[in-house]
JSON list of C-alpha atoms in Angstrom, two decimals:
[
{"chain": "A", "resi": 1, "resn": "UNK", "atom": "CA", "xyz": [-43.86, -7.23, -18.66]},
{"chain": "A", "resi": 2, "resn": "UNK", "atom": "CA", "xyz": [-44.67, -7.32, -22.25]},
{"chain": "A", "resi": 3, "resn": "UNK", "atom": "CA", "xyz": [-43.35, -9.83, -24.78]},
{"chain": "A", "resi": 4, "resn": "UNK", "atom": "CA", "xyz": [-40.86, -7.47, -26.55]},
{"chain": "A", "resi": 5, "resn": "UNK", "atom": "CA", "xyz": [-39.62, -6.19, -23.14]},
{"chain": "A", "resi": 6, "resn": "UNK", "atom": "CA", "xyz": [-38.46, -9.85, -22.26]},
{"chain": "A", "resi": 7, "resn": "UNK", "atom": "CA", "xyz": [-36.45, -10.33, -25.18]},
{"chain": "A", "resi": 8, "resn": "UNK", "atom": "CA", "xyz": [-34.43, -7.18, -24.99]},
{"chain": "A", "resi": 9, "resn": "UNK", "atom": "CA", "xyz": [-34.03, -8.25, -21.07]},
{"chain": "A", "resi": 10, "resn": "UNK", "atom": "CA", "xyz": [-32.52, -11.84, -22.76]},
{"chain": "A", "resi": 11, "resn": "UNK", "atom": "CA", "xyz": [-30.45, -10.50, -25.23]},
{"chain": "A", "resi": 12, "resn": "UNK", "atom": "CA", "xyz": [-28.57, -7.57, -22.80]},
{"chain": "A", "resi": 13, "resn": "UNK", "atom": "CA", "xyz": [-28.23, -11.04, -20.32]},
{"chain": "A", "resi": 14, "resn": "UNK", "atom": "CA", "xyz": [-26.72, -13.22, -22.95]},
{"chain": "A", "resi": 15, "resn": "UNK", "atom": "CA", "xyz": [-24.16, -10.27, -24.18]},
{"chain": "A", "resi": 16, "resn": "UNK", "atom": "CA", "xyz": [-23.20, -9.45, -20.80]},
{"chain": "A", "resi": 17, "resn": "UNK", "atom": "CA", "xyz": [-22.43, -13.54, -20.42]},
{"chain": "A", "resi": 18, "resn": "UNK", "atom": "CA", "xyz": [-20.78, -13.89, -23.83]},
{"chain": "A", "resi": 19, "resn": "UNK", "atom": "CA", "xyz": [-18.67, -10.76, -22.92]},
{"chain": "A", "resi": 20, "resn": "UNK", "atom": "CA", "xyz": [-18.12, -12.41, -19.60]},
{"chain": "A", "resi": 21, "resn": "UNK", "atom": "CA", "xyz": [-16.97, -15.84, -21.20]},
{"chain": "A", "resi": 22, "resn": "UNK", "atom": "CA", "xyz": [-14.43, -13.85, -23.37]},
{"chain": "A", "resi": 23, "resn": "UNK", "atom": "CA", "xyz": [-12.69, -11.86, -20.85]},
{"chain": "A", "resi": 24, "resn": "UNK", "atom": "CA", "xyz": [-12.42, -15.27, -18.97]},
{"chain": "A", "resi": 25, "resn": "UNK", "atom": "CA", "xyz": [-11.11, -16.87, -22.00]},
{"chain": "A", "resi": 26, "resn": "UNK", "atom": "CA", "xyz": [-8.54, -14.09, -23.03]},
{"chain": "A", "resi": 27, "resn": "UNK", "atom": "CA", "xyz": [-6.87, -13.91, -19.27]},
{"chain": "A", "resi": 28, "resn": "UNK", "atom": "CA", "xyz": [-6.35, -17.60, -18.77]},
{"chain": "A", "resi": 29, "resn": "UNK", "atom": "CA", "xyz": [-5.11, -18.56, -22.29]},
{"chain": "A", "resi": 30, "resn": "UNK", "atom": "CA", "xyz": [-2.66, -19.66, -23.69]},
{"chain": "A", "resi": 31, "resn": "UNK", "atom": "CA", "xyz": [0.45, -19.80, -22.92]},
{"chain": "A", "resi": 32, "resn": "UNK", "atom": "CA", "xyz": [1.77, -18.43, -26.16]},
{"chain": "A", "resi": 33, "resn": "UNK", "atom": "CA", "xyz": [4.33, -16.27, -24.93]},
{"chain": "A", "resi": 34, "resn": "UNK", "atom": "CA", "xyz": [6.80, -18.97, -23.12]},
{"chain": "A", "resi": 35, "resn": "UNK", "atom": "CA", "xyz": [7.00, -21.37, -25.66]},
{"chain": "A", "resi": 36, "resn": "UNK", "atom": "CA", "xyz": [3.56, -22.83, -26.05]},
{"chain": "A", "resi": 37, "resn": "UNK", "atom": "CA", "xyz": [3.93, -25.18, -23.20]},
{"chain": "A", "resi": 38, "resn": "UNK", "atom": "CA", "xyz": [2.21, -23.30, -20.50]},
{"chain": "A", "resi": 39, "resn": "UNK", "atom": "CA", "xyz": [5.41, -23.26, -18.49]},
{"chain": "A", "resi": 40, "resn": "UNK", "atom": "CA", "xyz": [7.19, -20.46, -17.05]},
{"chain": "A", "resi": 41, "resn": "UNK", "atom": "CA", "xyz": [10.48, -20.01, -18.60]},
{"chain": "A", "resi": 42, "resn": "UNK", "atom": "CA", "xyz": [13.26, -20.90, -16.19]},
{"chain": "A", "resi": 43, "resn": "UNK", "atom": "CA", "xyz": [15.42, -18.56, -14.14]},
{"chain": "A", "resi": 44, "resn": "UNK", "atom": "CA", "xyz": [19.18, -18.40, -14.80]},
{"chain": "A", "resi": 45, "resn": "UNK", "atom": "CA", "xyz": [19.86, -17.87, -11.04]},
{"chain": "A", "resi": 46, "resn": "UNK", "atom": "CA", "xyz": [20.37, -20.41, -8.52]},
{"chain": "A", "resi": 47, "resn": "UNK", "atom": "CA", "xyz": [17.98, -21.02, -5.54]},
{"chain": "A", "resi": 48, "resn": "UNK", "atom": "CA", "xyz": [20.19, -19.62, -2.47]},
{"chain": "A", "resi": 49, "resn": "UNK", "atom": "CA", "xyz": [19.06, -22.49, -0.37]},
{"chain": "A", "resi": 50, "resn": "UNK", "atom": "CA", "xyz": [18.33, -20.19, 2.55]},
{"chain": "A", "resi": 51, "resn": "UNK", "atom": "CA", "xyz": [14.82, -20.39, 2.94]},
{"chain": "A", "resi": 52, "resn": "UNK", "atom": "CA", "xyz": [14.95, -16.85, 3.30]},
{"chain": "A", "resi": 53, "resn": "UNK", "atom": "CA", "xyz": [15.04, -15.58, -0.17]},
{"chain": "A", "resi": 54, "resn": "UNK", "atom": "CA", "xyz": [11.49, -14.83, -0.26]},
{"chain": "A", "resi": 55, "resn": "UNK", "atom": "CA", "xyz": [12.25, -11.42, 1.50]},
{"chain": "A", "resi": 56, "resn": "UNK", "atom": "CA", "xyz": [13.69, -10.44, -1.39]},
{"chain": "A", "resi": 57, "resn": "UNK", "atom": "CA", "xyz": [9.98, -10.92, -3.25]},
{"chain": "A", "resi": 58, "resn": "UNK", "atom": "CA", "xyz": [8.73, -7.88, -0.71]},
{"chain": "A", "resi": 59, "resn": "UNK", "atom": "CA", "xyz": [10.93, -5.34, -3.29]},
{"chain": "A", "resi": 60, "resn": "UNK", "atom": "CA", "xyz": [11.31, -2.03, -2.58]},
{"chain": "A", "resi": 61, "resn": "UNK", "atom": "CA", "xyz": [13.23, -1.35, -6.29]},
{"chain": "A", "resi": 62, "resn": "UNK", "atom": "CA", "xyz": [12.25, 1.16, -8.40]},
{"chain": "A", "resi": 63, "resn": "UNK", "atom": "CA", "xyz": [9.08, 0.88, -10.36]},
{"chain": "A", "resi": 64, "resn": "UNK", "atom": "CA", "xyz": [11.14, 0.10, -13.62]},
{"chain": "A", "resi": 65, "resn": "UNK", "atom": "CA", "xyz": [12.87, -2.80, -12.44]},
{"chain": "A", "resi": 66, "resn": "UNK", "atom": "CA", "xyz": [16.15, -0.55, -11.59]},
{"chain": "A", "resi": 67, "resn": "UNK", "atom": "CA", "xyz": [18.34, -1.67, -8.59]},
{"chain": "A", "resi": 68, "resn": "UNK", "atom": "CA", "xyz": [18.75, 0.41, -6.04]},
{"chain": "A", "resi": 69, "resn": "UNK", "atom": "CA", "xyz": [22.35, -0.08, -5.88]},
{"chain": "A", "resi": 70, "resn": "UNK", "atom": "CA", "xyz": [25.08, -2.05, -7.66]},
{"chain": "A", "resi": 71, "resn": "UNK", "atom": "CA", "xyz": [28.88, -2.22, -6.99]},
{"chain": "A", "resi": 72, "resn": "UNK", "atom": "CA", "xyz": [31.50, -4.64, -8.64]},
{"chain": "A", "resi": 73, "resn": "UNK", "atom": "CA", "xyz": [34.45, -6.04, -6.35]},
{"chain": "A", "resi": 74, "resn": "UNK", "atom": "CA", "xyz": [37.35, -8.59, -7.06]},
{"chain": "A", "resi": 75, "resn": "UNK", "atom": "CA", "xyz": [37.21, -11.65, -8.76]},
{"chain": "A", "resi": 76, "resn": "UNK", "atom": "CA", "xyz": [34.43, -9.59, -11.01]},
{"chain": "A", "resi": 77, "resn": "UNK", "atom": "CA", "xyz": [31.74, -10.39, -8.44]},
{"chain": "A", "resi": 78, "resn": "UNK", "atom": "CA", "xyz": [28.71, -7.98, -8.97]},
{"chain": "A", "resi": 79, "resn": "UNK", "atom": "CA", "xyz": [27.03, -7.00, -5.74]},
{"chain": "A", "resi": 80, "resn": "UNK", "atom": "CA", "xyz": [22.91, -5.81, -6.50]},
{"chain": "A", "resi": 81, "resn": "UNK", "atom": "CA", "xyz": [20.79, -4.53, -3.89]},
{"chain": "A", "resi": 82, "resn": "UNK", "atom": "CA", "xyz": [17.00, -4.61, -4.97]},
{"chain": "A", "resi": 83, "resn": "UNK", "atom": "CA", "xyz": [15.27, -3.76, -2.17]},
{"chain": "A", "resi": 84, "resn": "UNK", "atom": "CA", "xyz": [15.99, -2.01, 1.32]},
{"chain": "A", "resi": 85, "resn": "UNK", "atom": "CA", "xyz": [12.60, -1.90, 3.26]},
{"chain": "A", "resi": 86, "resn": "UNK", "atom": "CA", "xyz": [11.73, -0.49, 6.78]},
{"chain": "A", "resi": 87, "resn": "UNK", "atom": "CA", "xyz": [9.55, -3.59, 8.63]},
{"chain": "A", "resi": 88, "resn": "UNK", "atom": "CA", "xyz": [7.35, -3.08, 11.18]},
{"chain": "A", "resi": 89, "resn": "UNK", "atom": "CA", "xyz": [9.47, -5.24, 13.90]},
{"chain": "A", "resi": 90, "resn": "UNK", "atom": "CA", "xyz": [11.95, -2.02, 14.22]},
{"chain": "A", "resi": 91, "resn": "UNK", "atom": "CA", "xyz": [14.53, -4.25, 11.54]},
{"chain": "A", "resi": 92, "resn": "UNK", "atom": "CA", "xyz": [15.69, -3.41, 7.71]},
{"chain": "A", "resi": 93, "resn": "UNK", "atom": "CA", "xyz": [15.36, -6.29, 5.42]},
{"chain": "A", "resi": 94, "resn": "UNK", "atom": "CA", "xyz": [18.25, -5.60, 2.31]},
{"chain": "A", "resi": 95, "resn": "UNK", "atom": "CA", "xyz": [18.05, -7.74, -0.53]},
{"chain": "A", "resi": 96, "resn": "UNK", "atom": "CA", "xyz": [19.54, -8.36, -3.78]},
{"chain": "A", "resi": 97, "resn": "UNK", "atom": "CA", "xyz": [21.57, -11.16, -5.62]},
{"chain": "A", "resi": 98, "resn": "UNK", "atom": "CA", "xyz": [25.09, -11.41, -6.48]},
{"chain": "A", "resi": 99, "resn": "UNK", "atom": "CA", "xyz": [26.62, -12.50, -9.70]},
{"chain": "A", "resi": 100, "resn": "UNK", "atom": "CA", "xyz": [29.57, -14.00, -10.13]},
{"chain": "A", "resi": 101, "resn": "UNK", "atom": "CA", "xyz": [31.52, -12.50, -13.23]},
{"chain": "A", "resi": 102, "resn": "UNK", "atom": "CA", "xyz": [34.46, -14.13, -12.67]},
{"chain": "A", "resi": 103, "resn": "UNK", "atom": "CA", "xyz": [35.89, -17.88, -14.35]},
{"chain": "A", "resi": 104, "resn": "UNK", "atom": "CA", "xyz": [35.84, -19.95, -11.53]},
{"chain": "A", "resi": 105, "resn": "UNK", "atom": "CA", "xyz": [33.40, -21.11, -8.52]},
{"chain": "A", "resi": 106, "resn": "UNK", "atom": "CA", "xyz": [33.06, -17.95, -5.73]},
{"chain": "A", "resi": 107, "resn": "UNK", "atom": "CA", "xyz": [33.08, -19.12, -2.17]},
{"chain": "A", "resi": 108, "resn": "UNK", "atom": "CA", "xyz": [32.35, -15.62, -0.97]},
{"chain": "A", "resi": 109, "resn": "UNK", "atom": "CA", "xyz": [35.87, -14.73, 1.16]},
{"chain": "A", "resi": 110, "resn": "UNK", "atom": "CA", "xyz": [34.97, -12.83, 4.32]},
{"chain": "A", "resi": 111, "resn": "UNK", "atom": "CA", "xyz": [31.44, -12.24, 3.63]},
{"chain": "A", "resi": 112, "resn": "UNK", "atom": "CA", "xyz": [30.63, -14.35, 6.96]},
{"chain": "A", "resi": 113, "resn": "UNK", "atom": "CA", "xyz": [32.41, -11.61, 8.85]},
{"chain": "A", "resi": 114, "resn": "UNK", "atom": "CA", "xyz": [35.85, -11.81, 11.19]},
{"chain": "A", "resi": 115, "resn": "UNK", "atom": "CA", "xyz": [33.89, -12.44, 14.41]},
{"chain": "A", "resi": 116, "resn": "UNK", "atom": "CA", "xyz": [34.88, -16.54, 14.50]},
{"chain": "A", "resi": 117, "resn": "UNK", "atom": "CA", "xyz": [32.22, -17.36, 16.48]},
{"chain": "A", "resi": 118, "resn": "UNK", "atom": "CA", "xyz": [29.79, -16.15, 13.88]},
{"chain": "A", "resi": 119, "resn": "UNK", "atom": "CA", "xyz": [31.67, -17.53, 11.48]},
{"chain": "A", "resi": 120, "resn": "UNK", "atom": "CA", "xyz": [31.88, -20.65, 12.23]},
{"chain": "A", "resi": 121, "resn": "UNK", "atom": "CA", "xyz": [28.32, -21.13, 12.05]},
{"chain": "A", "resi": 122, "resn": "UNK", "atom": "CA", "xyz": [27.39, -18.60, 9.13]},
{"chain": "A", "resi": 123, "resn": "UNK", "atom": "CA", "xyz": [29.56, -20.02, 6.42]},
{"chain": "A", "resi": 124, "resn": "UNK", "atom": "CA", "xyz": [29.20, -18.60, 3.09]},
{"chain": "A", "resi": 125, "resn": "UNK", "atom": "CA", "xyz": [26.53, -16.37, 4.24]},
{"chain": "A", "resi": 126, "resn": "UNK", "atom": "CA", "xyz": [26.37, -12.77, 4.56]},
{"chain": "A", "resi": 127, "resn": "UNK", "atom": "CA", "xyz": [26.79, -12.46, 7.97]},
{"chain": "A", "resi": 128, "resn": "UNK", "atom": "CA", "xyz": [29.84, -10.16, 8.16]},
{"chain": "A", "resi": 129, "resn": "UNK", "atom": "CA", "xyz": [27.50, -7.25, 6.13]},
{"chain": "A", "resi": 130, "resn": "UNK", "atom": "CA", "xyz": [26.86, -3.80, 7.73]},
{"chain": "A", "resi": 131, "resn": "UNK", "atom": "CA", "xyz": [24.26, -1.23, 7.43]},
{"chain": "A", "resi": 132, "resn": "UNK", "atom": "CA", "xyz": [25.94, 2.41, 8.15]},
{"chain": "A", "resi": 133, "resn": "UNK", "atom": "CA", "xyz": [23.79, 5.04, 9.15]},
{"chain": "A", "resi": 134, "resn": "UNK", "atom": "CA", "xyz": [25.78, 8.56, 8.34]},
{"chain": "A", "resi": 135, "resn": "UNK", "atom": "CA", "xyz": [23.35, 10.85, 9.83]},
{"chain": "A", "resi": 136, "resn": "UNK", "atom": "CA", "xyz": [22.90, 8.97, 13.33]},
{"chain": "A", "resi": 137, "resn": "UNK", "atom": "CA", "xyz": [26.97, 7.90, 13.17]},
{"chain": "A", "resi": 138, "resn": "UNK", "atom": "CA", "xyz": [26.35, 4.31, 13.77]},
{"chain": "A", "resi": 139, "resn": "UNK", "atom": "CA", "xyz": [26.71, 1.15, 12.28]},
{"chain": "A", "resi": 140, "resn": "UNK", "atom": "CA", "xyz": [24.43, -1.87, 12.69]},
{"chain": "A", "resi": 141, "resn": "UNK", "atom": "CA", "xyz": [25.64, -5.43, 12.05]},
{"chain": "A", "resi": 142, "resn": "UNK", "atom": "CA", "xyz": [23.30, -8.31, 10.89]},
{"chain": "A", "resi": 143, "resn": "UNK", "atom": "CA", "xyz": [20.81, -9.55, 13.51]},
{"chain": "A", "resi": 144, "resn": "UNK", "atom": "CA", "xyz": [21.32, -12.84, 14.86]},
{"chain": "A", "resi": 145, "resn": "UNK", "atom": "CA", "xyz": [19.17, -16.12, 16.63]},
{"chain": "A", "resi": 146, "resn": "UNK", "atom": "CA", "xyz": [19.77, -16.89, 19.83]},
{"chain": "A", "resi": 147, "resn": "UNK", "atom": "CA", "xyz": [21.80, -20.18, 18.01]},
{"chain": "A", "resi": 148, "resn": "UNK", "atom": "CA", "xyz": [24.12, -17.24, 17.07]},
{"chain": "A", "resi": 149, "resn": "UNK", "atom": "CA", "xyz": [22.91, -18.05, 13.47]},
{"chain": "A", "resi": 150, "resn": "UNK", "atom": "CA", "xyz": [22.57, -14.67, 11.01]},
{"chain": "A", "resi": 151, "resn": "UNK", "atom": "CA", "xyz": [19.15, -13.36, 10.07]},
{"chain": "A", "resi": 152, "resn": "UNK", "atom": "CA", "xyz": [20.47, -13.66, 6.33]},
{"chain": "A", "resi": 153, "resn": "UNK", "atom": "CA", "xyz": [21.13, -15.67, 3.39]},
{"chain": "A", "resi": 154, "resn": "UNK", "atom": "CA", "xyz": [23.38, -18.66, 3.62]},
{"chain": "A", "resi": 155, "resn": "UNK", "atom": "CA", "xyz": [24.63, -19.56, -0.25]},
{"chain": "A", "resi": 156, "resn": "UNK", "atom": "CA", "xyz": [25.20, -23.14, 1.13]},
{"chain": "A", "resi": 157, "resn": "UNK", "atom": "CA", "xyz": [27.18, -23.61, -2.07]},
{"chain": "A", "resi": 158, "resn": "UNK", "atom": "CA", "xyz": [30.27, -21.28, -4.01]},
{"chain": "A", "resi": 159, "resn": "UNK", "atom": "CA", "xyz": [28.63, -19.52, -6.74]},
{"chain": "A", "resi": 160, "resn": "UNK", "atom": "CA", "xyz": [29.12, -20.97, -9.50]},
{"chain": "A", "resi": 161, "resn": "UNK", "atom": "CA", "xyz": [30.68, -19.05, -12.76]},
{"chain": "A", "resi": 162, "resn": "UNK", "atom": "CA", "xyz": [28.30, -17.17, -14.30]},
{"chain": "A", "resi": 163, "resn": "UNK", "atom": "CA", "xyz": [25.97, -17.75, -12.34]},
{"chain": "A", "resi": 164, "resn": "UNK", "atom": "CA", "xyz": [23.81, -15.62, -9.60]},
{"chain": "A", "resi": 165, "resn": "UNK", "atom": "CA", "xyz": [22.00, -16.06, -6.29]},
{"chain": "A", "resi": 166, "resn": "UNK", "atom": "CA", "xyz": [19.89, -14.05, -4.18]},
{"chain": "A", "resi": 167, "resn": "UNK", "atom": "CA", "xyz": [20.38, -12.58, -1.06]},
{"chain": "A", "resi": 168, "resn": "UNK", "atom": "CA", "xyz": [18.81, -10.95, 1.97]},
{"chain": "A", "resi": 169, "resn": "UNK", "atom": "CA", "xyz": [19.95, -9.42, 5.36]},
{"chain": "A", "resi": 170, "resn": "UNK", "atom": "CA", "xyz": [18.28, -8.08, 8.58]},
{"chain": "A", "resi": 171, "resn": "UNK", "atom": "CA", "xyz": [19.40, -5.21, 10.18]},
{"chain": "A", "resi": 172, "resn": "UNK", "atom": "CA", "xyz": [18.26, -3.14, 13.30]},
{"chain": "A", "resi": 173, "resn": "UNK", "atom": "CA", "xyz": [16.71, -0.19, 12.35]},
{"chain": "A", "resi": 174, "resn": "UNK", "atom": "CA", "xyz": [17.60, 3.35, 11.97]},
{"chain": "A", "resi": 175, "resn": "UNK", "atom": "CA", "xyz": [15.55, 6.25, 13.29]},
{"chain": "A", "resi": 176, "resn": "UNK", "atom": "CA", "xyz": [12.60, 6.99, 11.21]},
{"chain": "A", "resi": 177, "resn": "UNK", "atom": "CA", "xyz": [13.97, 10.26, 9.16]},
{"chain": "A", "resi": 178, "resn": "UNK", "atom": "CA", "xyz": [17.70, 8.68, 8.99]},
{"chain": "A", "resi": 179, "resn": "UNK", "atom": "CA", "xyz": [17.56, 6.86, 5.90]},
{"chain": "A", "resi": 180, "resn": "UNK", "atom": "CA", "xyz": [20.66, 6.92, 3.60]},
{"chain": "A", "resi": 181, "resn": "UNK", "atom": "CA", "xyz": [22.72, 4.25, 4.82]},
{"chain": "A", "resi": 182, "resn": "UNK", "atom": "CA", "xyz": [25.48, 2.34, 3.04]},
{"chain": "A", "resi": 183, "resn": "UNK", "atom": "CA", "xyz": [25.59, -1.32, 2.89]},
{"chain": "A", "resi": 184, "resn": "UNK", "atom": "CA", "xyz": [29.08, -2.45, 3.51]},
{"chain": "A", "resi": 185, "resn": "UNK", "atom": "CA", "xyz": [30.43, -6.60, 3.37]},
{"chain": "A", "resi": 186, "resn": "UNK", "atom": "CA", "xyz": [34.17, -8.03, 2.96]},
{"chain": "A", "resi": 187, "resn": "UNK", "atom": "CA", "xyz": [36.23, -5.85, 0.28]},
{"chain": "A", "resi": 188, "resn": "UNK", "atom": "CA", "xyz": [33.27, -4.38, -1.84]},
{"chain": "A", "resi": 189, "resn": "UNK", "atom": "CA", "xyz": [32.53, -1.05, -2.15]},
{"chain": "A", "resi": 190, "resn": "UNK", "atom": "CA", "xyz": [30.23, 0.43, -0.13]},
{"chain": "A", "resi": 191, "resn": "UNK", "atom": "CA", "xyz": [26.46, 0.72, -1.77]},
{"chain": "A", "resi": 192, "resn": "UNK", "atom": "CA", "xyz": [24.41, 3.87, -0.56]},
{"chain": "A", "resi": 193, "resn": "UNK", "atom": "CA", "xyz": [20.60, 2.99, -1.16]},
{"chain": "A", "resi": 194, "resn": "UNK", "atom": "CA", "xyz": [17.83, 4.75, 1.07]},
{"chain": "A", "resi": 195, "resn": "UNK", "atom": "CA", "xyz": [15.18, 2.69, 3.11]},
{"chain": "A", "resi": 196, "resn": "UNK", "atom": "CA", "xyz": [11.75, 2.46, 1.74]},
{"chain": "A", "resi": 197, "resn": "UNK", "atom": "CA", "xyz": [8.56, 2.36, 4.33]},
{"chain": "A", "resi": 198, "resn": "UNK", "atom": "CA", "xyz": [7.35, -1.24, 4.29]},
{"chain": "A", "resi": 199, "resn": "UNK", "atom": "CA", "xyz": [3.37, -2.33, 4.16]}
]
């Protein structure tokens, strides 16, 4: 290998490592956008101290950010429904958040469902939700332990005004094919949103 051969071999290697360094450099810097601190900026919702809102990361939304379904009941509480996947256990995970509108601290009436049993041990939860399946004519309620304890989000606290928490639900599923469904809890209006295929 001749001497003018090795340099051009050096100089393409040091270009392809300075090019390197900068990509390296632009993707981890900064910090710029949030303040200069290098923190994320903080969420205005409230952790839903289930332990199960991380079902509501596995989204099904649209790709623009658009919920699948939103309804408004009383006491201006905001219902949103963000994702409504198909899992391969045979169940429907639903999630969302709700946001309360209203003046005053939300304590969720009847969203635990009538069934006192259930009740009793899903307090402000969403235990008492429904998925309705028009095509097949049935309805599916939330599934539960064998503690009798809801596959779904206990709030654990009122919502406070103003304020929003997420929310998830489990649900038996549908036959492959029948996927409108309504989600139905307490006095809000049903919310039609059609089950994705999970991963």
């Amino acid at each position: 290998m001749n001497h003018r051969r090795v340099l051009r071999v050096r100089r393409t290697m040091t270009a392809v490592a300075l090019a390197a360094g900068l990509a390296f450099t632009a993707g981890c810097g900064g910090g710029d956008d949030d303040g200069g601190d290098g923190k994320q900026p903080r969420s205005s919702e409230q952790s839903d101290g289930s332990g199960g809102g991380s079902d509501g990361g596995r989204s099904g939304a649209p790709a623009d950010g658009e919920p699948l379904a939103e309804v408004r009941g009383g006491e201006d509480i905001t219902l949103t429904i963000t994702s409504a996947r198909r899992e391969s256990g045979g169940f429907v995970t639903v999630s969302g958040k709700v946001t309360n509108g209203g003046g005053k601290a939300w304590v969720a009436p009847g969203w635990e469902g009538d069934e006192s049993e259930v009740a009793l041990r899903n307090k402000l939860s969403v235990a008492g939700a429904k998925l309705v399946d028009k095509k097949g004519k049935k309805r599916y309620l939330v599934l539960r332990d064998t503690e009798g304890k809801c596959l779904c989000t206990s709030f654990g606290q009122p919502v406070l005004a103003g304020k929003s928490k997420t929310w998830y639900a489990q649900f038996p599923a549908p036959p492959k094919g029948n996927d409108e469904v309504e989600f139905q809890i307490a006095d809000m209006p049903p919310a039609g949103v059609t089950i994705s295929e999970g991963e």
